[in-house]
PDB file of N, CA and C in Angstrom:
ATOM      1  N   MET A   1       9.777 -15.005   5.516  1.00 79.00           N
ATOM      2  CA  MET A   1       8.888 -14.492   6.503  1.00 79.00           C
ATOM      3  C   MET A   1       9.415 -12.950   6.665  1.00 79.00           C
ATOM      4  N   ARG A   2      10.562 -12.625   6.484  1.00 88.00           N
ATOM      5  CA  ARG A   2      11.083 -11.287   6.947  1.00 88.00           C
ATOM      6  C   ARG A   2      10.560 -10.389   5.728  1.00 88.00           C
ATOM      7  N   LYS A   3      10.472 -10.746   4.597  1.00 88.00           N
ATOM      8  CA  LYS A   3       9.998  -9.965   3.558  1.00 88.00           C
ATOM      9  C   LYS A   3       8.505  -9.466   3.719  1.00 88.00           C
ATOM     10  N   GLU A   4       7.763 -10.342   4.425  1.00 88.00           N
ATOM     11  CA  GLU A   4       6.284 -10.115   4.665  1.00 88.00           C
ATOM     12  C   GLU A   4       6.120  -9.254   5.776  1.00 88.00           C
ATOM     13  N   LEU A   5       7.073  -9.255   6.901  1.00 93.00           N
ATOM     14  CA  LEU A   5       7.037  -8.421   7.951  1.00 93.00           C
ATOM     15  C   LEU A   5       7.457  -6.947   7.409  1.00 93.00           C
ATOM     16  N   GLU A   6       8.469  -6.731   6.567  1.00 94.00           N
ATOM     17  CA  GLU A   6       8.761  -5.500   6.074  1.00 94.00           C
ATOM     18  C   GLU A   6       7.602  -4.961   5.251  1.00 94.00           C
ATOM     19  N   TYR A   7       6.878  -5.634   4.491  1.00 92.00           N
ATOM     20  CA  TYR A   7       5.761  -5.101   3.758  1.00 92.00           C
ATOM     21  C   TYR A   7       4.700  -4.666   4.715  1.00 92.00           C
ATOM     22  N   VAL A   8       4.392  -5.479   5.909  1.00 93.00           N
ATOM     23  CA  VAL A   8       3.334  -5.005   6.798  1.00 93.00           C
ATOM     24  C   VAL A   8       3.759  -3.765   7.651  1.00 93.00           C
ATOM     25  N   LYS A   9       5.089  -3.527   7.888  1.00 95.00           N
ATOM     26  CA  LYS A   9       5.580  -2.362   8.552  1.00 95.00           C
ATOM     27  C   LYS A   9       5.346  -1.222   7.643  1.00 95.00           C
ATOM     28  N   LYS A  10       5.665  -1.318   6.435  1.00 95.00           N
ATOM     29  CA  LYS A  10       5.560  -0.255   5.442  1.00 95.00           C
ATOM     30  C   LYS A  10       4.131   0.182   5.349  1.00 95.00           C
ATOM     31  N   ILE A  11       3.235  -0.813   5.199  1.00 94.00           N
ATOM     32  CA  ILE A  11       1.734  -0.568   5.020  1.00 94.00           C
ATOM     33  C   ILE A  11       1.196   0.161   6.272  1.00 94.00           C
ATOM     34  N   ALA A  12       1.585  -0.329   7.380  1.00 96.00           N
ATOM     35  CA  ALA A  12       1.199   0.278   8.707  1.00 96.00           C
ATOM     36  C   ALA A  12       1.609   1.596   8.794  1.00 96.00           C
ATOM     37  N   LEU A  13       2.860   2.023   8.416  1.00 96.00           N
ATOM     38  CA  LEU A  13       3.334   3.447   8.428  1.00 96.00           C
ATOM     39  C   LEU A  13       2.466   4.301   7.424  1.00 96.00           C
ATOM     40  N   LEU A  14       2.307   3.657   6.178  1.00 96.00           N
ATOM     41  CA  LEU A  14       1.616   4.346   5.149  1.00 96.00           C
ATOM     42  C   LEU A  14       0.136   4.759   5.595  1.00 96.00           C
ATOM     43  N   ALA A  15      -0.495   3.702   6.245  1.00 96.00           N
ATOM     44  CA  ALA A  15      -1.900   3.859   6.772  1.00 96.00           C
ATOM     45  C   ALA A  15      -1.822   4.956   7.966  1.00 96.00           C
ATOM     46  N   LYS A  16      -0.759   5.236   8.732  1.00 96.00           N
ATOM     47  CA  LYS A  16      -0.740   6.099   9.749  1.00 96.00           C
ATOM     48  C   LYS A  16      -0.638   7.573   9.237  1.00 96.00           C
ATOM     49  N   LEU A  17       0.207   7.559   8.319  1.00 96.00           N
ATOM     50  CA  LEU A  17       0.376   8.922   7.559  1.00 96.00           C
ATOM     51  C   LEU A  17      -0.783   9.412   6.967  1.00 96.00           C
ATOM     52  N   PHE A  18      -1.564   8.346   6.324  1.00 96.00           N
ATOM     53  CA  PHE A  18      -2.860   8.767   5.662  1.00 96.00           C
ATOM     54  C   PHE A  18      -3.911   9.315   6.805  1.00 96.00           C
ATOM     55  N   ARG A  19      -3.935   8.528   7.943  1.00 97.00           N
ATOM     56  CA  ARG A  19      -4.759   8.749   9.030  1.00 97.00           C
ATOM     57  C   ARG A  19      -4.549  10.175   9.604  1.00 97.00           C
ATOM     58  N   LEU A  20      -3.466  10.648   9.627  1.00 97.00           N
ATOM     59  CA  LEU A  20      -2.780  11.957  10.142  1.00 97.00           C
ATOM     60  C   LEU A  20      -3.022  12.911   9.033  1.00 97.00           C
ATOM     61  N   GLU A  21      -3.333  12.614   8.004  1.00 96.00           N
ATOM     62  CA  GLU A  21      -3.642  13.474   6.854  1.00 96.00           C
ATOM     63  C   GLU A  21      -2.396  13.970   6.181  1.00 96.00           C
ATOM     64  N   LEU A  22      -1.215  13.359   6.382  1.00 96.00           N
ATOM     65  CA  LEU A  22      -0.004  13.757   5.881  1.00 96.00           C
ATOM     66  C   LEU A  22       0.101  13.447   4.419  1.00 96.00           C
ATOM     67  N   LEU A  23      -0.786  12.421   3.756  1.00 95.00           N
ATOM     68  CA  LEU A  23      -0.902  11.822   2.395  1.00 95.00           C
ATOM     69  C   LEU A  23      -2.352  12.135   1.900  1.00 95.00           C
ATOM     70  N   THR A  24      -2.255  12.388   0.720  1.00 95.00           N
ATOM     71  CA  THR A  24      -3.778  12.427   0.167  1.00 95.00           C
ATOM     72  C   THR A  24      -4.160  11.190  -0.252  1.00 95.00           C
ATOM     73  N   GLU A  25      -5.249  10.915  -0.628  1.00 95.00           N
ATOM     74  CA  GLU A  25      -5.853   9.662  -1.012  1.00 95.00           C
ATOM     75  C   GLU A  25      -5.256   9.118  -2.163  1.00 95.00           C
ATOM     76  N   LYS A  26      -4.897  10.045  -3.175  1.00 96.00           N
ATOM     77  CA  LYS A  26      -4.242   9.606  -4.448  1.00 96.00           C
ATOM     78  C   LYS A  26      -2.900   9.180  -4.054  1.00 96.00           C
ATOM     79  N   GLU A  27      -2.049   9.989  -3.269  1.00 96.00           N
ATOM     80  CA  GLU A  27      -0.739   9.605  -2.850  1.00 96.00           C
ATOM     81  C   GLU A  27      -0.819   8.201  -2.167  1.00 96.00           C
ATOM     82  N   TYR A  28      -1.687   7.970  -1.297  1.00 96.00           N
ATOM     83  CA  TYR A  28      -1.735   6.772  -0.569  1.00 96.00           C
ATOM     84  C   TYR A  28      -2.171   5.591  -1.513  1.00 96.00           C
ATOM     85  N   GLU A  29      -2.864   5.619  -2.415  1.00 94.00           N
ATOM     86  CA  GLU A  29      -3.247   4.495  -3.396  1.00 94.00           C
ATOM     87  C   GLU A  29      -2.061   4.280  -4.222  1.00 94.00           C
ATOM     88  N   ARG A  30      -1.432   5.436  -4.708  1.00 95.00           N
ATOM     89  CA  ARG A  30      -0.238   5.223  -5.736  1.00 95.00           C
ATOM     90  C   ARG A  30       0.914   4.390  -4.886  1.00 95.00           C
ATOM     91  N   ILE A  31       1.209   4.863  -3.640  1.00 95.00           N
ATOM     92  CA  ILE A  31       2.209   4.180  -2.863  1.00 95.00           C
ATOM     93  C   ILE A  31       1.841   2.741  -2.587  1.00 95.00           C
ATOM     94  N   ARG A  32       0.526   2.503  -2.099  1.00 93.00           N
ATOM     95  CA  ARG A  32       0.096   1.190  -1.728  1.00 93.00           C
ATOM     96  C   ARG A  32       0.221   0.119  -2.925  1.00 93.00           C
ATOM     97  N   ARG A  33      -0.110   0.789  -4.084  1.00 91.00           N
ATOM     98  CA  ARG A  33      -0.152  -0.231  -5.337  1.00 91.00           C
ATOM     99  C   ARG A  33       1.496  -0.476  -5.594  1.00 91.00           C
ATOM    100  N   LYS A  34       2.270   0.611  -5.418  1.00 92.00           N
ATOM    101  CA  LYS A  34       3.745   0.279  -5.789  1.00 92.00           C
ATOM    102  C   LYS A  34       4.198  -0.787  -4.758  1.00 92.00           C
ATOM    103  N   LEU A  35       4.019  -0.650  -3.505  1.00 92.00           N
ATOM    104  CA  LEU A  35       4.323  -1.544  -2.589  1.00 92.00           C
ATOM    105  C   LEU A  35       3.810  -3.046  -2.838  1.00 92.00           C
ATOM    106  N   MET A  36       2.687  -3.134  -3.272  1.00 89.00           N
ATOM    107  CA  MET A  36       2.099  -4.425  -3.586  1.00 89.00           C
ATOM    108  C   MET A  36       2.624  -4.899  -4.854  1.00 89.00           C
ATOM    109  N   ASP A  37       3.078  -4.225  -5.913  1.00 89.00           N
ATOM    110  CA  ASP A  37       3.708  -4.724  -6.878  1.00 89.00           C
ATOM    111  C   ASP A  37       5.131  -5.081  -6.502  1.00 89.00           C
ATOM    112  N   SER A  38       5.872  -4.288  -5.752  1.00 89.00           N
ATOM    113  CA  SER A  38       7.273  -4.544  -5.339  1.00 89.00           C
ATOM    114  C   SER A  38       7.488  -5.822  -4.484  1.00 89.00           C
ATOM    115  N   TYR A  39       6.482  -6.123  -3.744  1.00 87.00           N
ATOM    116  CA  TYR A  39       6.576  -7.270  -2.746  1.00 87.00           C
ATOM    117  C   TYR A  39       5.786  -8.495  -3.464  1.00 87.00           C
ATOM    118  N   LEU A  40       5.258  -8.327  -4.593  1.00 81.00           N
ATOM    119  CA  LEU A  40       4.445  -9.502  -5.209  1.00 81.00           C
ATOM    120  C   LEU A  40       3.167  -9.835  -4.297  1.00 81.00           C
ATOM    121  N   ILE A  41       2.460  -9.090  -3.852  1.00 75.00           N
ATOM    122  CA  ILE A  41       1.315  -9.489  -3.088  1.00 75.00           C
ATOM    123  C   ILE A  41       0.263 -10.077  -3.838  1.00 75.00           C
ATOM    124  N   ALA A  42      -0.201 -11.297  -3.595  1.00 64.00           N
ATOM    125  CA  ALA A  42      -1.170 -11.893  -4.329  1.00 64.00           C
ATOM    126  C   ALA A  42      -2.591 -11.391  -3.872  1.00 64.00           C
ATOM    127  N   GLY A  43      -3.356 -11.335  -4.792  1.00 55.00           N
ATOM    128  CA  GLY A  43      -4.783 -10.784  -4.363  1.00 55.00           C
ATOM    129  C   GLY A  43      -5.253 -10.164  -5.779  1.00 55.00           C
ATOM    130  N   GLU A  44      -6.107  -9.183  -5.376  1.00 54.00           N
ATOM    131  CA  GLU A  44      -6.725  -8.357  -6.562  1.00 54.00           C
ATOM    132  C   GLU A  44      -5.429  -7.784  -7.395  1.00 54.00           C
ATOM    133  N   ARG A  45      -5.819  -7.395  -8.665  1.00 54.00           N
ATOM    134  CA  ARG A  45      -4.968  -6.774  -9.461  1.00 54.00           C
ATOM    135  C   ARG A  45      -4.559  -5.407  -8.885  1.00 54.00           C
ATOM    136  N   SER A  46      -3.347  -5.023  -8.753  1.00 49.00           N
ATOM    137  CA  SER A  46      -3.123  -3.762  -8.019  1.00 49.00           C
ATOM    138  C   SER A  46      -3.093  -2.501  -8.979  1.00 49.00           C
ATOM    139  N   ASP A  47      -3.268  -2.882 -10.373  1.00 56.00           N
ATOM    140  CA  ASP A  47      -3.408  -1.851 -11.286  1.00 56.00           C
ATOM    141  C   ASP A  47      -4.804  -1.308 -11.434  1.00 56.00           C
ATOM    142  N   ASP A  48      -5.753  -1.965 -10.742  1.00 57.00           N
ATOM    143  CA  ASP A  48      -7.058  -1.603 -10.875  1.00 57.00           C
ATOM    144  C   ASP A  48      -7.596  -1.023  -9.589  1.00 57.00           C
ATOM    145  N   PRO A  49      -7.650   0.289  -9.510  1.00 53.00           N
ATOM    146  CA  PRO A  49      -8.070   0.865  -8.153  1.00 53.00           C
ATOM    147  C   PRO A  49      -9.381   0.340  -7.502  1.00 53.00           C
ATOM    148  N   ARG A  50     -10.303   0.081  -8.445  1.00 52.00           N
ATOM    149  CA  ARG A  50     -11.592  -0.300  -8.057  1.00 52.00           C
ATOM    150  C   ARG A  50     -11.641  -1.677  -7.369  1.00 52.00           C
ATOM    151  N   LYS A  51     -10.547  -2.530  -7.804  1.00 53.00           N
ATOM    152  CA  LYS A  51     -10.410  -3.865  -7.256  1.00 53.00           C
ATOM    153  C   LYS A  51      -9.296  -4.044  -6.087  1.00 53.00           C
ATOM    154  N   ALA A  52      -8.759  -2.949  -5.907  1.00 51.00           N
ATOM    155  CA  ALA A  52      -7.623  -2.770  -4.973  1.00 51.00           C
ATOM    156  C   ALA A  52      -7.992  -3.253  -3.510  1.00 51.00           C
ATOM    157  N   ILE A  53      -7.230  -4.025  -2.816  1.00 51.00           N
ATOM    158  CA  ILE A  53      -7.477  -4.324  -1.481  1.00 51.00           C
ATOM    159  C   ILE A  53      -7.126  -3.163  -0.562  1.00 51.00           C
ATOM    160  N   ALA A  54      -8.028  -2.729   0.195  1.00 46.00           N
ATOM    161  CA  ALA A  54      -7.986  -1.458   1.020  1.00 46.00           C
ATOM    162  C   ALA A  54      -7.102  -1.681   2.354  1.00 46.00           C
TER     163      ALA A  54
END
């Protein structure tokens, strides 16, 4: 459970930085995919940006 909470906190911070325009869309996607891979998030393949979960 702790690992999932860490992931959610990081994604929330990432989304906030993107909304404040402190990250470009390319940076946002790269970091989000890296987080998905490092936390082994199930779902769409994170290496295909067209199928990535937003």
